[in-house]
Tab-separated table of C-alpha atoms in Angstrom:
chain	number	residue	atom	x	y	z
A	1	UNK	CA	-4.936	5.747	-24.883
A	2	UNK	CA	-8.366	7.466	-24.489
A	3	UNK	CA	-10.037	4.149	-24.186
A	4	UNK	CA	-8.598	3.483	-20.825
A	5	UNK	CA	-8.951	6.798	-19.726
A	6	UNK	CA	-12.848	6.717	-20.407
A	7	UNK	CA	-13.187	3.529	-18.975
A	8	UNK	CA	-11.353	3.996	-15.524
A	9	UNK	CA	-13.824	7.001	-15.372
A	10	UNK	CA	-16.282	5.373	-16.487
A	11	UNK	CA	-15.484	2.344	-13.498
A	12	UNK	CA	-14.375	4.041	-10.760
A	13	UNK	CA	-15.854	7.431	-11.316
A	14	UNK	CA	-12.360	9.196	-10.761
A	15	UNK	CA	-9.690	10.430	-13.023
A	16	UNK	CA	-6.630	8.070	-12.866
A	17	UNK	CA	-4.633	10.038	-10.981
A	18	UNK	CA	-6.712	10.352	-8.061
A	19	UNK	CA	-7.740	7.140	-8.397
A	20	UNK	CA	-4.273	6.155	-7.489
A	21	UNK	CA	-4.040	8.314	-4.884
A	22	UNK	CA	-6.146	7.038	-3.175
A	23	UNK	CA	-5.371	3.897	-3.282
A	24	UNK	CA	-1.897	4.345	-2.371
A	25	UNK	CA	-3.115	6.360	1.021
A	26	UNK	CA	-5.162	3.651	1.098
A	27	UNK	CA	-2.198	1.233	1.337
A	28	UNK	CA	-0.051	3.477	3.554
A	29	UNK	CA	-2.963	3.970	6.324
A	30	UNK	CA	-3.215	0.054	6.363
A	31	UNK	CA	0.415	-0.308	6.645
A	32	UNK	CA	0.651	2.504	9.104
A	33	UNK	CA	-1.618	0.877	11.232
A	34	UNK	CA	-0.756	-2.247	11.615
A	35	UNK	CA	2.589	-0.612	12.736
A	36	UNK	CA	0.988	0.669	15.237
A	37	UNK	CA	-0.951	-2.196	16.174
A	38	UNK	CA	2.303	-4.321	15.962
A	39	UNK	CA	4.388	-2.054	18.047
A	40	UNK	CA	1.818	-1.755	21.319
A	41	UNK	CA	1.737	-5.794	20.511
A	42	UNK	CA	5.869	-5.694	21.365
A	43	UNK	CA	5.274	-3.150	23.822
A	44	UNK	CA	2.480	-4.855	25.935
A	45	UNK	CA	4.242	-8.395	25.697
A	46	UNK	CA	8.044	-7.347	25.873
A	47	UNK	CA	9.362	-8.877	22.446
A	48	UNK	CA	12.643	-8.482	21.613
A	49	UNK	CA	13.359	-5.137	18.937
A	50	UNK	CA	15.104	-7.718	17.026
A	51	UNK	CA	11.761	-8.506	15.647
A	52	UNK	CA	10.883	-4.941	14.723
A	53	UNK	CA	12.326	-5.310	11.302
A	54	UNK	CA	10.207	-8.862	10.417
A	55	UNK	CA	7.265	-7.257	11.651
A	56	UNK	CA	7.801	-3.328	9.661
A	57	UNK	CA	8.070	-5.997	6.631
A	58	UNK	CA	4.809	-7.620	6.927
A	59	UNK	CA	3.110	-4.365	7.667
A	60	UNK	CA	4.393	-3.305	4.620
A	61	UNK	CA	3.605	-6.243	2.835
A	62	UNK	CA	-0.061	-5.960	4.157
A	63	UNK	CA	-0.208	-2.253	3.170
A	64	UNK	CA	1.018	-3.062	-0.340
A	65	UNK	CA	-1.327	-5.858	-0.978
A	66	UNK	CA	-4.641	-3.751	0.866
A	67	UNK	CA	-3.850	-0.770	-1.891
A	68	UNK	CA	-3.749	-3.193	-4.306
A	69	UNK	CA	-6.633	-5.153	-3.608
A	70	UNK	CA	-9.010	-2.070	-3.176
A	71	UNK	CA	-7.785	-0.641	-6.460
A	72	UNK	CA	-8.274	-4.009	-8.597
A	73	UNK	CA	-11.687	-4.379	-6.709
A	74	UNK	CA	-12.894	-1.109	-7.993
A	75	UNK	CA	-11.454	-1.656	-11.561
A	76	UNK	CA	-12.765	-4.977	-12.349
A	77	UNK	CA	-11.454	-5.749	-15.788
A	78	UNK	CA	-7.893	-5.759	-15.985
A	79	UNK	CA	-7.630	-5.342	-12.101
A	80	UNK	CA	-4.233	-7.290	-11.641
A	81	UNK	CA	-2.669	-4.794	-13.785
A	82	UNK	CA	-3.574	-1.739	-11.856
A	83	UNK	CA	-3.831	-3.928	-8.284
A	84	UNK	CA	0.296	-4.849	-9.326
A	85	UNK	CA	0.939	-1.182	-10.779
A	86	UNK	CA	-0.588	0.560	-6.989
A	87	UNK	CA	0.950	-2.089	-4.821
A	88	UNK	CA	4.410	-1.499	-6.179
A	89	UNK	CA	3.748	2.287	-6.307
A	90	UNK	CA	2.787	1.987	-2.598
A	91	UNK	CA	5.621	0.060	-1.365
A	92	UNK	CA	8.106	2.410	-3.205
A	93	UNK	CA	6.368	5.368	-0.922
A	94	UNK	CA	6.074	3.758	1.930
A	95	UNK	CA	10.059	2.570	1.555
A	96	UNK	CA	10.997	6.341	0.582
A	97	UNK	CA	9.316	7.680	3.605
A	98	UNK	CA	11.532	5.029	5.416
A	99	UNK	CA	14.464	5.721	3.871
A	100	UNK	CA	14.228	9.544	4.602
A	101	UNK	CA	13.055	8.902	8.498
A	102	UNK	CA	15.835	6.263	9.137
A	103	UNK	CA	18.921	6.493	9.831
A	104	UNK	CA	19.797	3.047	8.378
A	105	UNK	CA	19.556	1.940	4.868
A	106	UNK	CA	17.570	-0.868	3.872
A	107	UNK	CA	18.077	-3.830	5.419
C-alpha cells in the first residue's frame, strides 16, 4: 500500500526497512546487555548456572519488548502493530543467533 509507505516516512523519517532495522538492533543491544549485566551479576555473587537459562529468557524478553516499544513510540498510530511485528522479528534473530552459537537446541 503506498499509504503506509508515505506515512511511516512521513513519521519516522526512514524507509521501512531501515526503520526496522533499527529497531531490531535496537532490541538485540538491549538484550545483549542485560546478558552481560546478568552474567557479571552470577559471576560476582556465585549463582548457580542452573539459572543461566531463566535469566537468557528474560533478557530476551526485555530485548524483544525494548525493540518493540521504541518502534511503536516512533510510529504513533497503529504502533501495536509494528511494536508486535519488530518484537517478534527481534526475538526470532536473537533465537537464530542462539541456535547457531549453541550447541543445544532450544530448551
Amino acid at each position: 500500500m503506498n499509504y503506509d509507505k508515505e506515512f511511516l516516512k512521513n513519521k519516522i523519517g526512514k524507509t521501512k526497512t531501515s526503520f526496522i532495522i533499527l529497531s531490531v538492533a535496537i532490541g538485540i543491544g538491549v538484550t545483549f546487555l542485560i546478558m552481560l549485566l546478568l552474567s557479571v551479576i552470577m559471576l560476582m555473587f556465585n549463582i548457580n548456572d542452573s539459572f543461566s537459562a531463566p535469566f537468557a529468557t528474560v533478557s530476551l524478553a526485555v530485548g524483544s519488548f525494548a525493540s518493540a516499544f521504541y518502534s511503536a513510540r516512533k510510529v504513533g498510530s497503529r504502533g501495536y502493530l509494528v511494536g508486535l511485528i519488530v518484537g517478534v522479528i527481534s526475538f526470532l534473530v536473537v533465537m537464530l543467533i542462539s541456535l547457531l552459537v549453541s550447541k543445544d537446541s532450544i530448551s
